[in-house]
Coordinates of C-alpha atoms in Angstrom, one line a residue:
Chain A
X1 CA 271.9 -46.0 33.3
X2 CA 270.8 -46.1 37.2
X3 CA 268.0 -43.7 38.5
X4 CA 269.9 -42.2 41.3
X5 CA 273.1 -41.3 41.0
X6 CA 275.8 -40.4 43.9
X7 CA 277.1 -36.7 43.0
X8 CA 279.3 -35.7 45.6
X9 CA 281.7 -38.1 47.8
X10 CA 280.6 -38.8 50.8
X11 CA 280.4 -42.6 52.0
X12 CA 283.2 -44.5 50.8
X13 CA 283.8 -47.3 53.3
X14 CA 283.1 -50.2 51.5
X15 CA 280.8 -52.9 53.5
X16 CA 283.4 -55.0 54.6
X17 CA 284.8 -52.5 56.4
X18 CA 281.4 -51.0 58.0
X19 CA 281.7 -50.4 61.8
X20 CA 278.4 -52.2 63.4
X21 CA 277.1 -49.7 66.5
X22 CA 278.4 -51.0 69.7
X23 CA 275.8 -53.1 71.6
X24 CA 273.8 -50.9 74.2
X25 CA 274.5 -47.6 73.2
X26 CA 271.1 -47.2 71.6
X27 CA 267.3 -48.8 72.6
X28 CA 264.6 -49.4 69.9
X29 CA 261.3 -49.3 70.9
X30 CA 259.9 -52.9 69.9
X31 CA 256.6 -51.1 69.2
X32 CA 257.1 -48.0 67.6
X33 CA 260.8 -48.5 66.3
X34 CA 261.6 -45.2 67.7
X35 CA 265.7 -44.7 68.4
X36 CA 267.2 -43.3 71.7
X37 CA 270.2 -43.5 73.7
X38 CA 270.1 -45.8 76.4
X39 CA 271.2 -43.1 78.7
X40 CA 268.1 -41.4 77.7
X41 CA 265.9 -44.2 77.5
X42 CA 266.9 -45.3 81.6
X43 CA 266.2 -41.8 82.4
X44 CA 262.7 -41.9 80.9
X45 CA 262.1 -44.8 83.3
X46 CA 262.6 -47.3 80.5
X47 CA 259.7 -46.0 78.8
X48 CA 259.4 -44.8 75.4
X49 CA 259.4 -41.2 74.8
X50 CA 257.4 -41.5 71.9
X51 CA 254.6 -44.1 72.0
X52 CA 255.2 -44.7 76.1
X53 CA 255.8 -48.2 75.3
X54 CA 257.1 -49.5 79.7
X55 CA 260.0 -51.9 78.7
X56 CA 260.3 -54.6 81.4
X57 CA 262.5 -54.1 84.2
X58 CA 263.5 -56.1 86.9
X59 CA 263.6 -55.6 90.8
X60 CA 266.4 -53.2 91.1
X61 CA 265.2 -50.6 88.6
X62 CA 261.7 -50.7 90.8
X63 CA 263.8 -50.5 94.0
X64 CA 265.5 -47.3 92.6
X65 CA 262.5 -46.0 91.1
X66 CA 260.2 -46.3 94.2
X67 CA 262.6 -45.9 97.3
X68 CA 264.0 -42.6 98.6
X69 CA 267.5 -41.8 97.4
X70 CA 267.4 -45.8 95.8
X71 CA 267.9 -47.0 99.3
X72 CA 266.7 -50.2 100.5
X73 CA 267.2 -53.0 103.2
X74 CA 267.2 -56.5 101.3
X75 CA 266.1 -59.2 103.1
X76 CA 266.9 -62.8 102.6
X77 CA 269.1 -62.3 99.6
X78 CA 270.7 -65.9 99.9
X79 CA 267.1 -67.8 99.9
X80 CA 267.5 -70.3 97.2
X81 CA 265.9 -72.9 95.4
X82 CA 266.3 -76.5 96.9
X83 CA 265.3 -79.5 94.8
X84 CA 263.2 -82.0 96.8
X85 CA 261.5 -83.5 93.7
X86 CA 264.6 -84.2 91.8
X87 CA 263.0 -82.7 89.2
X88 CA 264.3 -83.5 86.0
X89 CA 263.1 -82.8 82.4
X90 CA 265.3 -82.5 79.4
X91 CA 267.5 -80.6 81.8
X92 CA 268.0 -81.1 85.9
X93 CA 266.3 -78.5 87.7
X94 CA 269.1 -78.0 89.8
X95 CA 271.2 -77.3 86.7
X96 CA 268.6 -75.0 85.3
X97 CA 268.4 -72.8 88.7
X98 CA 272.6 -72.8 88.4
X99 CA 272.5 -71.5 85.3
X100 CA 269.9 -69.1 85.4
X101 CA 271.9 -67.7 88.5
X102 CA 275.1 -66.9 86.8
X103 CA 273.4 -65.8 83.9
X104 CA 271.3 -62.9 85.5
X105 CA 273.3 -62.6 88.5
X106 CA 270.2 -62.9 90.7
X107 CA 269.8 -66.2 93.2
X108 CA 265.5 -66.6 92.7
X109 CA 262.8 -64.6 90.9
X110 CA 262.2 -62.2 93.7
X111 CA 263.9 -60.0 95.7
X112 CA 262.2 -58.6 99.0
X113 CA 263.5 -55.3 100.9
X114 CA 262.1 -52.4 103.3
X115 CA 262.7 -49.0 102.2
X116 CA 260.8 -45.4 102.7
X117 CA 258.8 -43.3 99.8
X118 CA 258.2 -40.3 100.5
X119 CA 259.4 -40.7 103.9
X120 CA 256.9 -43.7 104.7
X121 CA 258.0 -47.4 105.2
X122 CA 257.3 -49.6 102.8
X123 CA 258.1 -53.3 102.1
X124 CA 258.5 -54.3 98.7
X125 CA 258.6 -57.8 97.2
X126 CA 259.7 -57.2 93.3
X127 CA 259.8 -60.0 90.6
X128 CA 262.6 -60.7 88.3
X129 CA 261.2 -62.2 84.9
X130 CA 264.5 -63.1 83.8
X131 CA 264.7 -65.4 86.4
X132 CA 262.7 -68.9 85.0
X133 CA 260.1 -66.6 83.8
X134 CA 259.3 -64.9 87.1
X135 CA 258.1 -68.2 88.3
X136 CA 256.3 -69.2 91.7
X137 CA 258.3 -71.5 93.5
X138 CA 259.3 -72.3 97.3
X139 CA 261.6 -69.1 97.2
X140 CA 259.4 -66.9 95.9
X141 CA 256.8 -68.4 98.4
X142 CA 258.9 -67.8 101.5
X143 CA 260.3 -64.5 100.5
X144 CA 256.9 -62.9 100.3
X145 CA 255.9 -65.0 103.6
X146 CA 258.9 -63.0 105.2
X147 CA 258.5 -60.0 103.6
X148 CA 254.9 -59.8 105.2
X149 CA 256.5 -61.0 108.9
X150 CA 258.9 -57.8 108.1
X151 CA 255.8 -55.4 107.1
X152 CA 253.8 -56.5 110.4
X153 CA 256.9 -56.2 112.3
X154 CA 257.2 -52.3 111.2
X155 CA 253.5 -51.7 111.0
X156 CA 254.1 -50.4 107.4
X157 CA 252.1 -51.4 103.8
X158 CA 253.5 -54.3 101.8
X159 CA 253.2 -54.2 97.9
X160 CA 254.1 -56.8 95.6
X161 CA 255.4 -56.2 92.1
X162 CA 254.0 -59.0 89.9
X163 CA 256.1 -60.1 86.7
X164 CA 255.6 -63.4 86.1
X165 CA 254.5 -66.6 83.8
X166 CA 252.9 -68.2 86.9
X167 CA 254.0 -71.4 88.9
X168 CA 257.2 -72.8 88.7
X169 CA 256.4 -76.2 87.2
X170 CA 259.8 -78.1 88.1
X171 CA 258.4 -77.6 91.8
X172 CA 254.7 -79.2 90.6
X173 CA 252.8 -79.6 94.0
X174 CA 255.3 -77.6 96.2
X175 CA 254.7 -74.4 93.8
X176 CA 251.1 -74.9 93.5
X177 CA 251.0 -74.7 97.4
X178 CA 252.7 -71.4 97.5
X179 CA 249.5 -69.8 95.9
X180 CA 247.8 -71.3 99.3
X181 CA 251.0 -70.3 101.7
X182 CA 251.0 -66.8 100.1
X183 CA 247.2 -66.2 100.7
X184 CA 247.5 -67.6 104.0
X185 CA 250.0 -65.1 104.6
X186 CA 248.0 -62.3 103.5
X187 CA 245.2 -63.4 105.9
X188 CA 248.0 -62.5 108.6
X189 CA 248.7 -59.0 107.0
X190 CA 244.7 -58.3 107.0
X191 CA 244.4 -58.9 110.4
X192 CA 247.3 -56.6 111.4
X193 CA 245.2 -54.2 109.0
X194 CA 247.9 -53.1 107.0
X195 CA 247.3 -52.1 103.4
X196 CA 248.5 -54.8 100.9
X197 CA 248.9 -52.9 97.6
X198 CA 249.6 -55.3 94.5
X199 CA 250.9 -53.8 91.8
X200 CA 250.7 -56.3 88.3
X201 CA 253.4 -55.4 85.8
X202 CA 253.7 -56.7 82.3
X203 CA 253.2 -60.2 82.5
X204 CA 251.3 -61.5 85.6
X205 CA 249.7 -64.7 84.6
X206 CA 249.0 -68.4 85.8
X207 CA 249.0 -69.0 89.4
X208 CA 250.2 -65.3 90.8
X209 CA 247.2 -64.0 89.0
X210 CA 245.1 -67.1 90.6
X211 CA 246.7 -66.1 93.9
X212 CA 248.4 -62.9 95.7
X213 CA 248.3 -60.7 92.5
X214 CA 244.5 -60.4 92.9
X215 CA 244.1 -60.1 96.2
X216 CA 245.5 -56.5 96.7
X217 CA 243.5 -53.8 99.1
X218 CA 244.3 -52.0 95.6
X219 CA 245.3 -53.6 92.5
X220 CA 247.1 -51.5 90.4
X221 CA 248.8 -51.9 86.7
X222 CA 251.1 -50.3 84.4
X223 CA 249.5 -49.6 80.8
X224 CA 249.2 -52.3 78.5
X225 CA 250.9 -55.4 81.0
X226 CA 249.5 -58.6 80.1
X227 CA 247.4 -59.6 82.9
X228 CA 245.4 -63.0 82.7
X229 CA 244.6 -66.1 84.1
X230 CA 245.2 -68.3 81.2
X231 CA 247.6 -66.8 78.3
X232 CA 246.0 -65.4 75.3
X233 CA 247.3 -68.8 73.3
X234 CA 245.5 -71.1 75.7
X235 CA 242.8 -69.1 75.2
X236 CA 242.8 -68.6 71.7
X237 CA 243.2 -72.4 71.1
X238 CA 240.1 -73.2 73.7
X239 CA 238.0 -71.0 71.9
X240 CA 239.2 -71.5 68.5
X241 CA 238.8 -67.7 67.1
X242 CA 240.8 -64.9 67.1
X243 CA 241.2 -62.9 70.3
X244 CA 239.7 -59.0 70.7
X245 CA 242.1 -56.0 70.1
X246 CA 243.3 -55.5 73.8
X247 CA 241.9 -58.7 75.6
X248 CA 243.5 -59.4 78.6
X249 CA 245.8 -56.2 78.8
X250 CA 245.6 -53.7 82.0
X251 CA 243.1 -51.2 80.1
X252 CA 240.6 -54.1 79.6
X253 CA 241.1 -56.0 82.9
X254 CA 240.7 -52.4 84.4
X255 CA 237.3 -52.2 82.5
X256 CA 236.0 -55.5 83.6
X257 CA 236.2 -54.2 86.8
X258 CA 240.0 -56.1 88.3
X259 CA 242.1 -53.2 88.8
X260 CA 241.8 -49.8 91.0
X261 CA 243.9 -47.6 88.5
X262 CA 246.5 -48.1 85.9
X263 CA 249.7 -45.9 86.5
X264 CA 252.3 -44.8 83.9
X265 CA 255.7 -45.1 85.3
X266 CA 256.6 -41.8 85.6
X267 CA 253.8 -41.1 88.2
X268 CA 254.2 -44.4 89.9
X269 CA 256.1 -42.9 93.0
X270 CA 253.8 -40.1 93.3
X271 CA 251.0 -42.4 93.2
X272 CA 252.0 -44.7 95.2
X273 CA 252.9 -42.5 98.0
X274 CA 249.4 -40.9 98.0
X275 CA 247.8 -44.3 98.2
X276 CA 249.7 -45.2 101.4
X277 CA 249.5 -41.3 103.0
X278 CA 245.5 -42.1 102.8
X279 CA 246.1 -45.5 104.0
X280 CA 248.1 -44.8 106.9
X281 CA 247.1 -41.3 108.1
Chain B
X1 CA 230.5 -104.5 80.6
X2 CA 233.6 -103.0 82.6
X3 CA 236.2 -100.5 80.5
X4 CA 239.6 -101.5 81.0
X5 CA 242.5 -99.6 80.9
X6 CA 245.5 -100.7 78.8
X7 CA 247.9 -101.9 81.9
X8 CA 244.6 -104.0 82.8
X9 CA 244.5 -106.0 79.6
X10 CA 246.2 -109.1 81.5
X11 CA 243.2 -108.6 84.0
X12 CA 240.7 -108.4 81.2
X13 CA 241.9 -111.9 79.6
X14 CA 241.6 -113.7 82.7
X15 CA 238.1 -112.7 83.8
X16 CA 236.8 -113.4 80.0
X17 CA 238.8 -117.1 80.4
X18 CA 236.5 -117.5 83.9
X19 CA 233.5 -116.4 82.2
X20 CA 234.7 -118.8 79.5
X21 CA 235.0 -121.6 81.5
X22 CA 231.8 -120.9 83.6
X23 CA 229.9 -120.9 80.5
X24 CA 231.1 -124.3 79.3
X25 CA 230.5 -125.5 82.6
X26 CA 226.5 -124.9 82.7
X27 CA 226.4 -125.5 78.6
X28 CA 228.3 -129.0 78.9
X29 CA 227.3 -129.9 82.7
X30 CA 231.1 -130.2 82.7
X31 CA 232.7 -130.0 86.4
X32 CA 234.8 -126.7 85.8
X33 CA 235.3 -126.0 89.4
X34 CA 238.9 -126.8 89.6
X35 CA 239.8 -125.0 86.4
X36 CA 237.9 -121.9 87.4
X37 CA 239.5 -122.2 90.9
X38 CA 243.0 -121.9 89.5
X39 CA 242.2 -119.2 87.1
X40 CA 240.4 -117.2 90.0
X41 CA 243.8 -117.6 92.1
X42 CA 245.8 -116.6 88.9
X43 CA 243.7 -113.4 88.6
X44 CA 243.8 -112.5 92.1
X45 CA 247.5 -112.8 91.9
X46 CA 247.7 -110.9 88.8
X47 CA 245.8 -108.1 90.0
X48 CA 247.4 -107.3 93.3
X49 CA 250.7 -107.7 90.8
X50 CA 249.1 -104.9 88.7
X51 CA 247.9 -103.0 91.4
X52 CA 250.7 -102.9 93.9
X53 CA 253.3 -101.4 91.3
X54 CA 250.7 -98.9 89.5
X55 CA 253.2 -96.1 87.7
X56 CA 252.3 -92.5 88.1
X57 CA 251.1 -92.3 85.2
X58 CA 248.8 -95.6 85.4
X59 CA 247.2 -93.6 88.5
X60 CA 246.5 -90.9 86.2
X61 CA 244.5 -93.1 84.0
X62 CA 242.5 -94.5 87.2
X63 CA 241.8 -91.0 88.3
X64 CA 240.2 -90.1 84.6
X65 CA 238.6 -94.0 84.6
X66 CA 235.1 -93.2 82.6
X67 CA 233.6 -95.9 85.4
X68 CA 234.8 -93.5 88.4
X69 CA 231.9 -92.4 90.5
X70 CA 231.9 -88.2 90.7
X71 CA 231.3 -85.6 92.8
X72 CA 227.3 -86.2 93.2
X73 CA 227.2 -89.8 93.2
X74 CA 229.4 -89.5 96.5
X75 CA 227.1 -86.6 98.0
X76 CA 224.1 -88.7 97.1
X77 CA 225.2 -92.0 99.0
X78 CA 226.6 -90.1 101.5
X79 CA 223.9 -87.7 102.6
X80 CA 221.4 -90.7 101.9
X81 CA 219.3 -88.9 99.6
X82 CA 219.1 -85.7 102.2
X83 CA 221.0 -83.7 99.4
X84 CA 219.5 -80.4 98.6
X85 CA 221.1 -78.6 95.9
X86 CA 221.7 -75.0 96.1
X87 CA 221.9 -73.2 92.5
X88 CA 223.7 -70.2 91.5
X89 CA 226.7 -67.1 92.4
X90 CA 223.9 -64.4 92.7
X91 CA 225.7 -62.6 89.9
X92 CA 226.1 -64.3 86.6
X93 CA 224.7 -67.8 86.2
X94 CA 224.6 -71.2 87.2
X95 CA 228.2 -73.1 87.0
X96 CA 227.3 -76.4 86.2
X97 CA 230.5 -77.6 86.3
X98 CA 230.5 -76.8 90.3
X99 CA 227.3 -78.2 92.5
X100 CA 226.8 -78.0 96.0
X101 CA 224.0 -77.7 98.7
X102 CA 223.2 -78.4 102.1
X103 CA 222.7 -82.6 103.0
X104 CA 222.6 -84.5 105.9
X105 CA 225.3 -86.7 107.3
X106 CA 223.8 -89.2 109.8
X107 CA 221.8 -86.3 111.1
X108 CA 224.4 -83.7 110.9
X109 CA 224.1 -81.1 108.2
X110 CA 227.1 -80.6 105.8
X111 CA 227.6 -78.1 103.4
X112 CA 228.8 -80.2 100.2
X113 CA 230.8 -78.7 97.5
X114 CA 232.3 -79.9 94.4
X115 CA 233.1 -79.9 90.1
X116 CA 231.1 -82.5 88.7
X117 CA 231.8 -84.1 85.6
X118 CA 229.2 -85.4 82.9
X119 CA 228.6 -89.5 82.6
X120 CA 228.5 -89.4 78.6
X121 CA 228.7 -87.4 75.7
X122 CA 225.8 -85.2 76.2
X123 CA 226.4 -84.7 80.3
X124 CA 230.3 -83.9 79.7
X125 CA 229.5 -80.9 77.4
X126 CA 226.7 -80.2 79.9
X127 CA 228.9 -80.2 82.6
X128 CA 231.4 -78.2 80.6
X129 CA 233.9 -81.5 81.3
X130 CA 234.5 -80.5 85.2
X131 CA 236.0 -77.0 84.1
X132 CA 234.3 -74.4 86.1
X133 CA 234.2 -70.8 84.9
X134 CA 234.7 -67.8 87.4
X135 CA 230.6 -68.4 88.1
X136 CA 231.4 -71.7 89.5
X137 CA 234.0 -70.5 92.1
X138 CA 232.1 -67.9 93.3
X139 CA 229.2 -70.1 93.5
X140 CA 231.5 -72.4 95.7
X141 CA 232.4 -69.3 97.8
X142 CA 229.0 -68.1 98.5
X143 CA 227.7 -71.6 99.5
X144 CA 230.9 -72.0 101.8
X145 CA 230.0 -68.6 103.5
X146 CA 226.5 -69.7 103.9
X147 CA 227.4 -72.9 106.0
X148 CA 230.1 -70.7 107.7
X149 CA 227.0 -68.7 109.0
X150 CA 224.9 -71.3 110.4
X151 CA 228.4 -73.2 111.4
X152 CA 227.8 -76.0 109.6
X153 CA 230.9 -78.0 108.3
X154 CA 231.9 -78.1 104.9
X155 CA 233.2 -80.8 102.6
X156 CA 234.5 -80.3 99.2
X157 CA 235.1 -83.1 96.7
X158 CA 237.7 -82.2 93.9
X159 CA 237.5 -83.4 90.6
X160 CA 238.9 -81.2 87.4
X161 CA 241.2 -81.0 84.2
X162 CA 241.6 -77.4 85.2
X163 CA 239.7 -74.0 85.3
X164 CA 238.3 -72.9 82.1
X165 CA 240.1 -71.2 80.2
X166 CA 237.8 -69.2 78.1
X167 CA 237.1 -66.0 76.7
X168 CA 234.6 -65.3 79.3
X169 CA 236.1 -66.9 82.1
X170 CA 239.1 -64.3 81.8
X171 CA 236.5 -61.3 81.2
X172 CA 234.8 -62.1 84.5
X173 CA 238.2 -62.6 86.4
X174 CA 239.1 -66.4 86.6
X175 CA 242.1 -65.4 88.2
X176 CA 240.4 -63.6 90.6
X177 CA 237.9 -65.6 91.7
X178 CA 240.0 -68.5 92.2
X179 CA 242.5 -66.4 94.6
X180 CA 239.2 -65.2 96.5
X181 CA 238.3 -68.7 97.4
X182 CA 242.3 -69.7 98.6
X183 CA 242.5 -66.3 100.5
X184 CA 238.7 -66.8 102.5
X185 CA 239.0 -70.4 102.6
X186 CA 241.8 -69.8 105.3
X187 CA 239.6 -68.0 107.4
X188 CA 236.3 -69.8 107.6
X189 CA 235.0 -70.5 110.8
X190 CA 234.1 -73.9 110.3
X191 CA 235.6 -77.2 109.5
X192 CA 236.7 -77.8 106.3
X193 CA 237.5 -81.4 104.5
X194 CA 238.9 -81.5 101.0
X195 CA 238.8 -84.9 98.7
X196 CA 240.6 -85.3 95.9
X197 CA 238.4 -87.8 94.2
X198 CA 239.9 -88.1 90.7
X199 CA 242.0 -84.9 89.2
X200 CA 243.0 -82.1 91.2
X201 CA 244.6 -80.0 88.1
X202 CA 246.2 -76.5 89.7
X203 CA 244.7 -73.8 90.7
X204 CA 241.3 -74.9 89.2
X205 CA 241.6 -77.4 92.1
X206 CA 243.0 -75.4 94.8
X207 CA 240.0 -73.0 94.0
X208 CA 238.1 -74.9 96.7
X209 CA 240.9 -77.0 98.2
X210 CA 242.3 -75.2 101.2
X211 CA 240.9 -77.2 104.5
X212 CA 242.1 -78.1 107.6
X213 CA 242.2 -81.8 106.2
X214 CA 243.2 -82.3 102.6
X215 CA 243.0 -85.7 101.6
X216 CA 243.5 -87.8 98.1
X217 CA 242.1 -90.9 97.0
X218 CA 244.5 -93.6 96.4
X219 CA 244.2 -93.9 92.9
X220 CA 244.3 -89.8 91.9
X221 CA 246.2 -87.2 91.0
X222 CA 247.2 -83.4 92.5
X223 CA 249.5 -81.3 91.0
X224 CA 250.6 -77.7 89.5
X225 CA 249.8 -78.9 85.7
X226 CA 248.5 -81.9 84.2
X227 CA 251.2 -84.6 82.9
X228 CA 250.3 -83.9 79.2
X229 CA 251.0 -80.1 79.6
X230 CA 253.5 -80.8 81.0
X231 CA 255.3 -83.0 78.3
X232 CA 254.5 -80.4 75.7
X233 CA 255.9 -77.4 77.5
X234 CA 259.1 -78.6 79.3
X235 CA 259.8 -81.4 76.1
X236 CA 258.0 -79.3 73.5
X237 CA 256.0 -82.8 72.7
X238 CA 253.0 -84.6 73.8
X239 CA 254.9 -87.9 74.0
X240 CA 256.5 -87.6 77.9
X241 CA 253.1 -87.9 79.6
X242 CA 254.6 -91.0 81.4
X243 CA 257.9 -89.2 82.5
X244 CA 256.3 -85.7 83.2
X245 CA 253.8 -87.8 85.6
X246 CA 256.6 -89.1 87.3
X247 CA 258.4 -86.2 87.7
X248 CA 256.0 -84.2 89.2
X249 CA 255.5 -86.6 91.9
X250 CA 251.6 -86.2 91.9
X251 CA 250.0 -89.1 93.5
X252 CA 248.5 -89.6 96.8
X253 CA 251.5 -91.4 98.0
X254 CA 253.9 -88.8 96.7
X255 CA 251.8 -85.8 98.0
X256 CA 251.7 -87.2 101.4
X257 CA 255.3 -88.1 101.7
X258 CA 256.0 -84.0 101.0
X259 CA 253.4 -82.9 103.3
X260 CA 251.4 -81.3 100.8
X261 CA 247.8 -83.2 101.1
X262 CA 247.3 -84.8 105.1
X263 CA 246.1 -88.2 103.9
X264 CA 245.8 -91.0 101.7
X265 CA 241.9 -92.8 101.5
X266 CA 242.4 -96.3 100.4
X267 CA 240.1 -97.7 97.4
X268 CA 238.8 -100.9 97.1
X269 CA 240.8 -103.0 94.7
X270 CA 241.4 -102.3 91.3
X271 CA 240.0 -98.4 92.0
X272 CA 236.6 -97.0 93.3
X273 CA 234.8 -97.7 89.9
X274 CA 235.3 -101.4 90.4
X275 CA 232.9 -101.0 93.9
X276 CA 231.6 -97.8 94.3
X277 CA 229.4 -98.4 97.4
X278 CA 232.4 -99.3 98.9
X279 CA 234.5 -96.1 98.0
X280 CA 231.1 -94.4 99.2
X281 CA 231.2 -95.8 102.4
X282 CA 234.9 -95.5 103.1
X283 CA 234.8 -92.2 102.2
X284 CA 232.0 -91.3 104.4
X285 CA 233.4 -92.5 107.5
X286 CA 236.5 -91.1 107.1
X287 CA 234.6 -87.2 106.4
X288 CA 232.6 -88.5 110.1
X289 CA 236.0 -89.0 111.7
X290 CA 237.5 -85.8 110.7
X291 CA 234.3 -83.8 111.4
X292 CA 234.1 -84.9 114.6
X293 CA 237.9 -84.1 115.4
X294 CA 237.5 -80.9 114.2
X295 CA 234.7 -79.9 116.2
X296 CA 236.3 -80.6 119.3
X297 CA 238.5 -77.7 118.2
X298 CA 237.8 -74.1 119.2
X299 CA 237.0 -71.9 115.5
X300 CA 239.8 -69.4 116.3
X301 CA 242.3 -72.2 117.0
X302 CA 241.2 -74.5 113.9
X303 CA 241.7 -71.4 111.3
X304 CA 245.3 -70.7 113.0
X305 CA 246.2 -74.0 112.7
X306 CA 245.2 -74.1 108.9
X307 CA 247.1 -71.1 108.5
X308 CA 250.0 -72.6 110.0
X309 CA 249.7 -75.5 107.9
X310 CA 249.8 -74.1 104.5
X311 CA 252.4 -71.8 105.8
X312 CA 254.7 -74.6 106.1
X313 CA 254.8 -76.0 102.6
X314 CA 257.6 -75.7 100.4
X315 CA 261.4 -76.3 100.5
X316 CA 264.5 -73.5 100.7
X317 CA 268.0 -73.4 101.4

């Protein structure tokens, strides 16, 4: 005899006839496994209500969150990657770009825009990790460069929201030099005495960390974001032992003196606006 | 005994044949002149054949040749023993993978900086295989600022398999250290010449690689990643390093064509290690030439041109 016996009639559907929950209605937090409706999750800024896990989001979500009424003017939306190296690994680089474009609906890994934050002008360059890991290539370099020109023209602060695995290998030397190019442009922004806010989100690694992401007049980050030059796997291989808890997370990077503050997404606009006001008034 | 790379085997065989012929000639008191001459002709033809058709991977091999002269060898030869090494980043420690100090270039004081590799196992460890920690980059920046203060030109020698990816390096901000250098080097008010003398791996190289003139020795490589790592990431196997080397367009010739470096410096036949003295003198005259030309330009204009040059890099549509 079984230990449990169903006493009342209830579940009568056979496994075969069971209906799957439709995709996209529910969000399950990968950290604490709490389930909420996607609608509530979105309302909460894609942050878990229970453990405050910050889900990775894209440029559009950040623009909506930061710009007043979600209104902004995008720059160079059609700027796309060329392939001067005719790079080919297991796949042709041009095909990889095309496939990613149709899959994501994005043109490259960064979008730049001008809008207002509490009535103050701000130019933002925000990355999309979904596009080849938010990798830094010629397009990202050029868009950042042009966005800095816009900020100088508008005499307003400039912000980069980093979310990237680093330099785009398929652009080899060209992508490496984008680190130099963006740093050169930041020199011009600095000469114009305009603030540059670097906002580091999960993950910010490699060539992005080793250039503009670490060069903010203030460097700020989302909680628990991975911020590194060499990623944890590489470091672990190098030293041959396990890494300490919280290694290379925002809180760790703050403690070691490389961040000015960590900001929860729910307070992002408020804190950002405050910083800008303090710089510009 | 020289060390031969795999593709140099035919050269090694011929050189051995010549040595043997000479030996026989001496021992048996035979006239081997014709035989030796014929072999030498063959050797020179073979050498030209091999070295005029080097693949990108073979260039990478040459750039890592264990006999290749490293930074301090260049500095000591160029400064004719006047080099005085300066140590420490004034914050954490002295990084042995990065060296620097003032030296005299035929009477003109120059700040020399570069990554340093070791000549034997013990020294390789001491130099951390030419992989600097953040302290190395910060020492380099301190020395560059020192040069700027006293209006001395800066010459950097780049030779690194990459910035060190260690735990302490991360704690002390490897990314920030490299970023800071790239940023600050853009604005240095003195002439800056950067020369890749061996390996130019990614951010670790660029961390001392922003200059008015960035030059590559003929048999060196400069890219965003080493061919081995590129192979392991994109092909998911270490076996495609030759293919990766080709795809990355990392040779001096390709980098010049792409306008990512300003020039290529010819090496002695069969590479700098075959005739280091000649290599030193070629590099020295290049440095002098560029310092002379750059010194004639107004500091502000020179900086602007440097920034403009890097701003033009990249291809989009």
